[in-house]
PDB file of C-alpha atoms and ligand atoms in Angstrom:
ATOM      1  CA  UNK A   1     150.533 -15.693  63.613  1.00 63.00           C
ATOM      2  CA  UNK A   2     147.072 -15.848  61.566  1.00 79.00           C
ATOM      3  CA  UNK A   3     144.710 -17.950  63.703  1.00 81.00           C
ATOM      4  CA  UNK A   4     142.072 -20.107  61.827  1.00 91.00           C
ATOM      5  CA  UNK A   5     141.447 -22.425  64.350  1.00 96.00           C
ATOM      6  CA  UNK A   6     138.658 -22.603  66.887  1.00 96.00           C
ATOM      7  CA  UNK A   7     140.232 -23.454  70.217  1.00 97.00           C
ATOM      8  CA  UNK A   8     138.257 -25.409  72.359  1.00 98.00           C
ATOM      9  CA  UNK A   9     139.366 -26.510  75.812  1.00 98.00           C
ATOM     10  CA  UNK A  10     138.363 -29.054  78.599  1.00 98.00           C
ATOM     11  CA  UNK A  11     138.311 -28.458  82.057  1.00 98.00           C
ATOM     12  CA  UNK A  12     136.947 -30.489  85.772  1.00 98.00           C
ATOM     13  CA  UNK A  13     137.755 -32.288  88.191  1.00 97.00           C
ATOM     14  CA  UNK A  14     139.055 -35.929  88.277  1.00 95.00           C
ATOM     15  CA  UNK A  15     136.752 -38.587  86.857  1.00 94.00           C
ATOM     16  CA  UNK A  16     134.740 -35.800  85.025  1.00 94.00           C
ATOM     17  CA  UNK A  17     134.483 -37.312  81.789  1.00 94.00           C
ATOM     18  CA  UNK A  18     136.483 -35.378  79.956  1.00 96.00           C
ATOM     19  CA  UNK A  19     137.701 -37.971  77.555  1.00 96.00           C
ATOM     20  CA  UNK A  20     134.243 -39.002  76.268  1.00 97.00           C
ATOM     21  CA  UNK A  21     133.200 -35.428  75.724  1.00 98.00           C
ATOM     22  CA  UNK A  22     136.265 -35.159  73.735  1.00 98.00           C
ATOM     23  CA  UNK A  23     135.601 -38.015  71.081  1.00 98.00           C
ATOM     24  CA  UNK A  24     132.277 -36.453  71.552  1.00 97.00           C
ATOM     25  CA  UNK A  25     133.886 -33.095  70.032  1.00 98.00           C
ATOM     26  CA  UNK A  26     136.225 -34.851  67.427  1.00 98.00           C
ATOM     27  CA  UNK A  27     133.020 -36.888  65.438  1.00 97.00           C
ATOM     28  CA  UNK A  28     131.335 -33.441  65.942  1.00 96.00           C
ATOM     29  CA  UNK A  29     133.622 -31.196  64.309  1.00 96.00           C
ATOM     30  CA  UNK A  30     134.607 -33.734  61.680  1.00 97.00           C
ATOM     31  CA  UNK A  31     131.254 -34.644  60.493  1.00 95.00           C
ATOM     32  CA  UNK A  32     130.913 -31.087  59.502  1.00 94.00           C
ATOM     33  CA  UNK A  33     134.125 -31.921  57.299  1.00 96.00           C
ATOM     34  CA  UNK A  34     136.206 -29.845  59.854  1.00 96.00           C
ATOM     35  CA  UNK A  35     139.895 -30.773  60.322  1.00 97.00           C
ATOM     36  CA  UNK A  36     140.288 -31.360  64.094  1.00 98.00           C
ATOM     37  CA  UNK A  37     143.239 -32.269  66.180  1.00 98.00           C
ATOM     38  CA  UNK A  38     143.497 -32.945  70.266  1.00 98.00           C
ATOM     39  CA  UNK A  39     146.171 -32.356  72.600  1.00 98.00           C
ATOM     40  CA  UNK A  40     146.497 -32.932  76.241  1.00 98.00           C
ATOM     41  CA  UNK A  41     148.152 -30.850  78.916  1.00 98.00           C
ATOM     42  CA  UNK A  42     150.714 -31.493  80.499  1.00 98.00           C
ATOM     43  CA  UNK A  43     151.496 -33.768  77.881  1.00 98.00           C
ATOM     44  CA  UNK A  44     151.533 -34.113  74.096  1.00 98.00           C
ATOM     45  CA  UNK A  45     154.884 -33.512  73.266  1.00 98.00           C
ATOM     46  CA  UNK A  46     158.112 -35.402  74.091  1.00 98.00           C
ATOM     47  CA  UNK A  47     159.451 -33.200  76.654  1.00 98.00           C
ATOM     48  CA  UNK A  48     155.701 -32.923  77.990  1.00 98.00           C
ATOM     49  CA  UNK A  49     154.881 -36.534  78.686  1.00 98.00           C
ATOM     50  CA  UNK A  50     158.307 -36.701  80.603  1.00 98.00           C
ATOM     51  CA  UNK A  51     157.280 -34.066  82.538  1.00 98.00           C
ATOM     52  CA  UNK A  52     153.965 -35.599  82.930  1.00 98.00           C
ATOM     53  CA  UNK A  53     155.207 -38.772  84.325  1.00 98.00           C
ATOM     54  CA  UNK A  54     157.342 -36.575  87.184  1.00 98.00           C
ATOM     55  CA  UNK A  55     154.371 -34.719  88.017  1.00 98.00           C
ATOM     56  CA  UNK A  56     151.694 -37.401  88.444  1.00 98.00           C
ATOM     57  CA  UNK A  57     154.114 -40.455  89.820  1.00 98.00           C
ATOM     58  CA  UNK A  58     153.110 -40.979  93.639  1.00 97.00           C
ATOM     59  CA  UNK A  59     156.836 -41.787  94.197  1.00 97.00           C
ATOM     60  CA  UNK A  60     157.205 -38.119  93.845  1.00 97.00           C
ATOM     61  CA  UNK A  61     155.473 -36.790  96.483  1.00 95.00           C
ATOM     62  CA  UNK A  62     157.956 -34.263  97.370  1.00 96.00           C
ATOM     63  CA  UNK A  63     157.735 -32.304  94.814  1.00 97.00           C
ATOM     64  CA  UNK A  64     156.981 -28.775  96.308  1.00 97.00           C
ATOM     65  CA  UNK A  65     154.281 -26.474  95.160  1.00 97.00           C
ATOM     66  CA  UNK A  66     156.607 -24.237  93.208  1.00 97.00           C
ATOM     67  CA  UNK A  67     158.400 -27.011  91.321  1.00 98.00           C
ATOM     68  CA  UNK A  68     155.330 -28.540  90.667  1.00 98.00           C
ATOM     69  CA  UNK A  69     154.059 -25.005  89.338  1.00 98.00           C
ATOM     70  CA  UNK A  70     156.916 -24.435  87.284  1.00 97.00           C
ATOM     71  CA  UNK A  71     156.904 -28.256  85.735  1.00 98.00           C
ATOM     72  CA  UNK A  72     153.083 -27.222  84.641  1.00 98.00           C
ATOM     73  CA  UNK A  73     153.816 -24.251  82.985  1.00 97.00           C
ATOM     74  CA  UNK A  74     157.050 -25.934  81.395  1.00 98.00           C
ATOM     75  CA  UNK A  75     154.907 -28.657  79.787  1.00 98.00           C
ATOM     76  CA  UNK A  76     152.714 -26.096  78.381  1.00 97.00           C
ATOM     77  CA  UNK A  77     155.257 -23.912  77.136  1.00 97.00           C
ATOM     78  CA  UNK A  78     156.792 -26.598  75.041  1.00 98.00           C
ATOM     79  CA  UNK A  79     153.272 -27.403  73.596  1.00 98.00           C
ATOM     80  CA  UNK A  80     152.741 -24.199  72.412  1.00 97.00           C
ATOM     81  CA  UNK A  81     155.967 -23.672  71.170  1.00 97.00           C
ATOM     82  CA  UNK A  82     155.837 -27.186  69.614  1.00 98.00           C
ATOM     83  CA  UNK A  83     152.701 -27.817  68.551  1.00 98.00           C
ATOM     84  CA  UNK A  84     150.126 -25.553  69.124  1.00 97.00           C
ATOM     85  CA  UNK A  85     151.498 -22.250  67.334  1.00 95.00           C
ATOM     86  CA  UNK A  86     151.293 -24.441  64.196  1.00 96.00           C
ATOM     87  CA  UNK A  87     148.291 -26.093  64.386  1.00 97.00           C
ATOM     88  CA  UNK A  88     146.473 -23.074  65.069  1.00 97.00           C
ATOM     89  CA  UNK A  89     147.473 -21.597  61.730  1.00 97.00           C
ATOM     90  CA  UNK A  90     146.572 -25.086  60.290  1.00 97.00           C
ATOM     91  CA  UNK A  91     144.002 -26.687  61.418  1.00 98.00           C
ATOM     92  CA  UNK A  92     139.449 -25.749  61.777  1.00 97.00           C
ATOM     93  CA  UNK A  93     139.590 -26.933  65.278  1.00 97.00           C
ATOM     94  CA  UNK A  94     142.142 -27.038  67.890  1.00 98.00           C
ATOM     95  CA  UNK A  95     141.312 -29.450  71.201  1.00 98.00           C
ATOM     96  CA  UNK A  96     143.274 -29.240  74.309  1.00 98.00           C
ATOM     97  CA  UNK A  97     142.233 -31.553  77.157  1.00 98.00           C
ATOM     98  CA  UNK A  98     143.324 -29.193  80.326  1.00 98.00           C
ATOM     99  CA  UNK A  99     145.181 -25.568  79.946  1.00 98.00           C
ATOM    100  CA  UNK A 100     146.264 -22.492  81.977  1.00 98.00           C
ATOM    101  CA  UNK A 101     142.657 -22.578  83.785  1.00 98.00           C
ATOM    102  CA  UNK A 102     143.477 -25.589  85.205  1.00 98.00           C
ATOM    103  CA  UNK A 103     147.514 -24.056  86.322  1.00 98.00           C
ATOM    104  CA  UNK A 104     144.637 -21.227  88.266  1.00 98.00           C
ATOM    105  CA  UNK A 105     142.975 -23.485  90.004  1.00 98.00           C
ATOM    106  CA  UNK A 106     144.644 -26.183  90.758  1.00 98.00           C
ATOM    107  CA  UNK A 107     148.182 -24.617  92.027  1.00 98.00           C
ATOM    108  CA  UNK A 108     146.621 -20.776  92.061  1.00 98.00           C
ATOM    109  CA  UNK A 109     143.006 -21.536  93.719  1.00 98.00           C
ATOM    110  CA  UNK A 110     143.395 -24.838  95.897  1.00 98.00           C
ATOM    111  CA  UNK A 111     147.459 -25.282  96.325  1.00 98.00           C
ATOM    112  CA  UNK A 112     146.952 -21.777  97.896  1.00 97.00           C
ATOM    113  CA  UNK A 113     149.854 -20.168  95.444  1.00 97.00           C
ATOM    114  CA  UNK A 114     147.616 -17.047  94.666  1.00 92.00           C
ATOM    115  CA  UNK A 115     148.981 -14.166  92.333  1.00 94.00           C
ATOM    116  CA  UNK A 116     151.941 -15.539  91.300  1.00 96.00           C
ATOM    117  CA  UNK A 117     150.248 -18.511  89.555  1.00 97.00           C
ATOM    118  CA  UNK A 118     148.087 -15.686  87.700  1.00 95.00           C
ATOM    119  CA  UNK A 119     151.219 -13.983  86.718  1.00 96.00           C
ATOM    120  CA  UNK A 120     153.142 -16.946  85.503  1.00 96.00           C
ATOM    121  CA  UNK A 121     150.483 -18.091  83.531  1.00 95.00           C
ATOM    122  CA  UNK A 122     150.019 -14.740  81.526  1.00 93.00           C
ATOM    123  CA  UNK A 123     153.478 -14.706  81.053  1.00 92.00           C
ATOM    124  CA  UNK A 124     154.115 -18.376  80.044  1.00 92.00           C
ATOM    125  CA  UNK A 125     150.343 -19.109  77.434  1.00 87.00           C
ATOM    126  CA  UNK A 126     152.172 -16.710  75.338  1.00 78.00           C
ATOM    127  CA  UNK A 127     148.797 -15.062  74.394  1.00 89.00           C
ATOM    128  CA  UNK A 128     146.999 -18.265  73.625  1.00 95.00           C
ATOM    129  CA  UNK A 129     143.808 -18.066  74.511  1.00 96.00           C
ATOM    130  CA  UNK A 130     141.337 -20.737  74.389  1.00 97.00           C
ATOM    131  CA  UNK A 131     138.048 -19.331  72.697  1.00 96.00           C
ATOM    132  CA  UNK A 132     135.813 -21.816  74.233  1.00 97.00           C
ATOM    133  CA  UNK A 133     136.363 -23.924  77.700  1.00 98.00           C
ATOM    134  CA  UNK A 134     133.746 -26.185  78.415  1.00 98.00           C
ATOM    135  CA  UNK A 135     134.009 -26.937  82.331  1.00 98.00           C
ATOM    136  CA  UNK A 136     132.485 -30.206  83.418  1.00 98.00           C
ATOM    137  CA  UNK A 137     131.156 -29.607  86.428  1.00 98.00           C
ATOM    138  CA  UNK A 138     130.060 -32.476  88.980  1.00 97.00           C
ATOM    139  CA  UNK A 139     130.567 -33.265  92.593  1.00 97.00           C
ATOM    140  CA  UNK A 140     134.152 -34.354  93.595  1.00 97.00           C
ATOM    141  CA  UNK A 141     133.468 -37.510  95.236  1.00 96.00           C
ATOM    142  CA  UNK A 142     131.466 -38.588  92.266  1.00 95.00           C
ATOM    143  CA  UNK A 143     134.422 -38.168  89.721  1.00 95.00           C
ATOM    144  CA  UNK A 144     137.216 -40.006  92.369  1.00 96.00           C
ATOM    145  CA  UNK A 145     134.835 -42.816  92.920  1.00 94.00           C
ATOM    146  CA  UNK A 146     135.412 -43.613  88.870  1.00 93.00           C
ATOM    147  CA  UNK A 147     139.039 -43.803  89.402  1.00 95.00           C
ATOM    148  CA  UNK A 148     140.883 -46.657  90.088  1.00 92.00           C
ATOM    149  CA  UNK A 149     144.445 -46.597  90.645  1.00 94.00           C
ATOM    150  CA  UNK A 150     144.860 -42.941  91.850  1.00 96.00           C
ATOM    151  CA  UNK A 151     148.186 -40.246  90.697  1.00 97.00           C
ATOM    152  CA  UNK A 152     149.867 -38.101  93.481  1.00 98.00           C
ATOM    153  CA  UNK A 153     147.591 -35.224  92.554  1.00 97.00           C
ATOM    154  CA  UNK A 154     144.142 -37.409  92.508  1.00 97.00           C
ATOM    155  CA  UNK A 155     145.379 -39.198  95.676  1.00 96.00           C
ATOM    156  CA  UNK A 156     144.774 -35.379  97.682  1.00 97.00           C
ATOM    157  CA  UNK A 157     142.413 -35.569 100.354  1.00 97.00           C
ATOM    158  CA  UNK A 158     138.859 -34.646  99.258  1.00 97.00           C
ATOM    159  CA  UNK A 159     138.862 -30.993 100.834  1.00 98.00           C
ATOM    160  CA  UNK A 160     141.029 -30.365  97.714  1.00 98.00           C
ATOM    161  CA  UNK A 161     139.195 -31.910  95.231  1.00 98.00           C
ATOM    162  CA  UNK A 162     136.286 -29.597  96.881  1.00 98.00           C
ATOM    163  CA  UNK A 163     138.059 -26.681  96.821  1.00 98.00           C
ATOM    164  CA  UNK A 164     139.110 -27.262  92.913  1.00 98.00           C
ATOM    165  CA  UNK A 165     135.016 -27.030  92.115  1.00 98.00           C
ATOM    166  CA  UNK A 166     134.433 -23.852  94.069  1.00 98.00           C
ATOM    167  CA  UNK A 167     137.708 -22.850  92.375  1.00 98.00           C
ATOM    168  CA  UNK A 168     136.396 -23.571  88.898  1.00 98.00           C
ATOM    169  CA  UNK A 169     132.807 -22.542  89.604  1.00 98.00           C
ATOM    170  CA  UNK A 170     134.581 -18.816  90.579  1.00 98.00           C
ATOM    171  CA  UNK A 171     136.901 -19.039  87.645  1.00 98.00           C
ATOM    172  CA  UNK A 172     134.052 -19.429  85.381  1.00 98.00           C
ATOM    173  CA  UNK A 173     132.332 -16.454  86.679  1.00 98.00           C
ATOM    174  CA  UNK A 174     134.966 -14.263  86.092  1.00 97.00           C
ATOM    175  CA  UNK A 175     135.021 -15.193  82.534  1.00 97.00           C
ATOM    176  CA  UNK A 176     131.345 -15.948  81.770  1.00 97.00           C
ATOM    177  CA  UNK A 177     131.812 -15.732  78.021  1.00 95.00           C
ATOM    178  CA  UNK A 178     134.778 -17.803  77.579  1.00 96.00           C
ATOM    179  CA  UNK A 179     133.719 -20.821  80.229  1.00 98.00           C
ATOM    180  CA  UNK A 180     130.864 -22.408  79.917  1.00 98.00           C
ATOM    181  CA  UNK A 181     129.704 -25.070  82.852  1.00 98.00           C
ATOM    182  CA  UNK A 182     128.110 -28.049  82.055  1.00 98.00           C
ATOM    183  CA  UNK A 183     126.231 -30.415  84.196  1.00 97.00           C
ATOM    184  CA  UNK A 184     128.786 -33.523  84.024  1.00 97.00           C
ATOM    185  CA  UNK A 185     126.121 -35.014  86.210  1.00 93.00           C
ATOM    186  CA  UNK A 186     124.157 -38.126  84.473  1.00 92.00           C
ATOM    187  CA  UNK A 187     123.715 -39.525  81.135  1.00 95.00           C
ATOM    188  CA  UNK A 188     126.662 -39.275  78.668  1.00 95.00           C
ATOM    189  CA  UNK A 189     123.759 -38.660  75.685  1.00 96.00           C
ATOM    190  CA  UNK A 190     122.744 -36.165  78.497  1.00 97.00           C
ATOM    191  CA  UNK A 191     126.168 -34.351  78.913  1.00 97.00           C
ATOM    192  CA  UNK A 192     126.592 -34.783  74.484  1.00 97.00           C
ATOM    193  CA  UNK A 193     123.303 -32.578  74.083  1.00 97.00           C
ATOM    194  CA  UNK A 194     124.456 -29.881  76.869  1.00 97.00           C
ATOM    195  CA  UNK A 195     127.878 -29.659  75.246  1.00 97.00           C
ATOM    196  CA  UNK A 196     125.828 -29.802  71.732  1.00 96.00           C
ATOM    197  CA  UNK A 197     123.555 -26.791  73.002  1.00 96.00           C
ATOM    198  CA  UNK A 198     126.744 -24.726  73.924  1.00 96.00           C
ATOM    199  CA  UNK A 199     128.645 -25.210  70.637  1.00 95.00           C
ATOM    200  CA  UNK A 200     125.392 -24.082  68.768  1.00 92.00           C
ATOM    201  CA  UNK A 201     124.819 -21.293  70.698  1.00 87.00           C
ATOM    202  CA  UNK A 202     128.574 -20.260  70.220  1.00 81.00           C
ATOM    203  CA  UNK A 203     129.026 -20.424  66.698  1.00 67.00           C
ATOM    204  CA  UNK A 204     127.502 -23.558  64.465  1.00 56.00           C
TER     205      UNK A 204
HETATM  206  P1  LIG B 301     144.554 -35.444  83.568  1.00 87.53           P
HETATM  207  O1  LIG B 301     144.645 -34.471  82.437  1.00 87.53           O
HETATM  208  O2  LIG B 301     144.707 -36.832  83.150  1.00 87.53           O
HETATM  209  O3  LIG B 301     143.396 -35.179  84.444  1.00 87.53           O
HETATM  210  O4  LIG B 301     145.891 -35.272  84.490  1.00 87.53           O
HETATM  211  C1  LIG B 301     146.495 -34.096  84.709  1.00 87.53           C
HETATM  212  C2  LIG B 301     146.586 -33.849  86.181  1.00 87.53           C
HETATM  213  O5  LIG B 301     147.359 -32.680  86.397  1.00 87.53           O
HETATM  214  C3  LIG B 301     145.231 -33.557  86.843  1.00 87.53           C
HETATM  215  O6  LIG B 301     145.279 -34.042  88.168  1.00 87.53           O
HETATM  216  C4  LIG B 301     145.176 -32.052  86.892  1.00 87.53           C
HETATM  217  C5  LIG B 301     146.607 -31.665  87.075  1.00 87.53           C
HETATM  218  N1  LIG B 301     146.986 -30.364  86.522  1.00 87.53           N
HETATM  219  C6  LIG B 301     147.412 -29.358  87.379  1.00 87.53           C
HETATM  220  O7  LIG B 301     147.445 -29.544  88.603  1.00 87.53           O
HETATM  221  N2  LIG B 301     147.803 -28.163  86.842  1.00 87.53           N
HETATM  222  C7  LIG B 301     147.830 -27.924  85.500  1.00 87.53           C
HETATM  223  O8  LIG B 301     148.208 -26.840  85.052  1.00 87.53           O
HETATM  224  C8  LIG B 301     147.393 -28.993  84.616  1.00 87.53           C
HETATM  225  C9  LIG B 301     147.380 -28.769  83.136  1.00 87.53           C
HETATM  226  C10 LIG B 301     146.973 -30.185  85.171  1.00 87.53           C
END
């Protein structure tokens, strides 16, 4: 496989805002007359929204930690088998809401499942590797507050959601160059020109 693509992902906590910074990305990227396309994890494929559904309907809640591990990395499997492989050979900029750093901390870091989540996930991203992850960093209880009608996983008790910053704050220290934090704190035209300030400083 011949990468072109720039391969950008999002990661944070629920309620982030990881959706606006998104579009955000798309009317960036295409105004400089770059192709763009956006996936979301799990998700994005047939198989993947199916196994979506299972993982975030509250009916399920007893789903244990190592099904819900493997449904994770089964999702994301099929969208790089499916889709991504491709698009990276075809497309200027590749966008994936959520990928294997969010497999580390959510079922590795704060589910407690340790080395064998950091295993399966080198085994199963099949050496794709985002070369950018923007992690929107804010406090937990300010991201739940935004949500409405919560999913089995955003229903957790708040130590969790705690647990997932420290676990991305640590995550991005061990890979300084590829994760980047930004304050999700604020103003969105705020957040826009810290994301902005990152992408220039990587490569535009
Ligand atoms: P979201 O993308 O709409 O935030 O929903 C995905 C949910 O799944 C979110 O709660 C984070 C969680 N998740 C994991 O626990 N592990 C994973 O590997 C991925 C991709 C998501």
């Amino acid at each position: 496989m011949k990468k072109k693509a720039f391969f950008i992902t999002l990661e944070g906590l629920e309620g982030s805002g990881k959706s606006s910074v998104i579009r955000y990305l798309e009317s960036y990227f295409k105004a400089k007359g770059l192709s763009v396309i956006i996936f979301r994890e799990p998700g994005s494929t047939k198989v993947g929204e199916k196994i979506r559904q299972i993982l975030l309907d509250k009916a399920n809640m007893e789903l244990s930690k190592h099904t819900e591990l493997l449904l994770y990395l089964a999702a994301r499997t099929q969208l790089i088998e499916e889709q991504l492989k491709n698009t990276l050979v075809r497309y200027d900029v590749v966008i994936c809401d959520r990928f294997f750093d969010s497999t580390l901390v959510y079922q590795g870091y704060a589910l407690g499942l340790g080395a064998i989540v950091e295993k399966a996930v080198t085994m199963f991203s099949l050496k794709v590797i985002p070369d950018l992850t923007l992690l929107l960093d804010m406090p937990a209880k300010d991201g739940l507050r935004r949500i409405k009608n919560k999913d089995r996983i955003e229903s957790r008790p708040l130590v969790f959601h705690n647990k997932l910053r420290k676990g991305y704050l640590l995550l991005a220290k061990k890979y300084p160059h590829r994760i980047k934090v930004i304050d999700a704190d604020g103003r969105l035209s705020d957040i826009y020109k810290r994301v902005e300030k990152v992408l220039k400083n990587k490569f535009l």
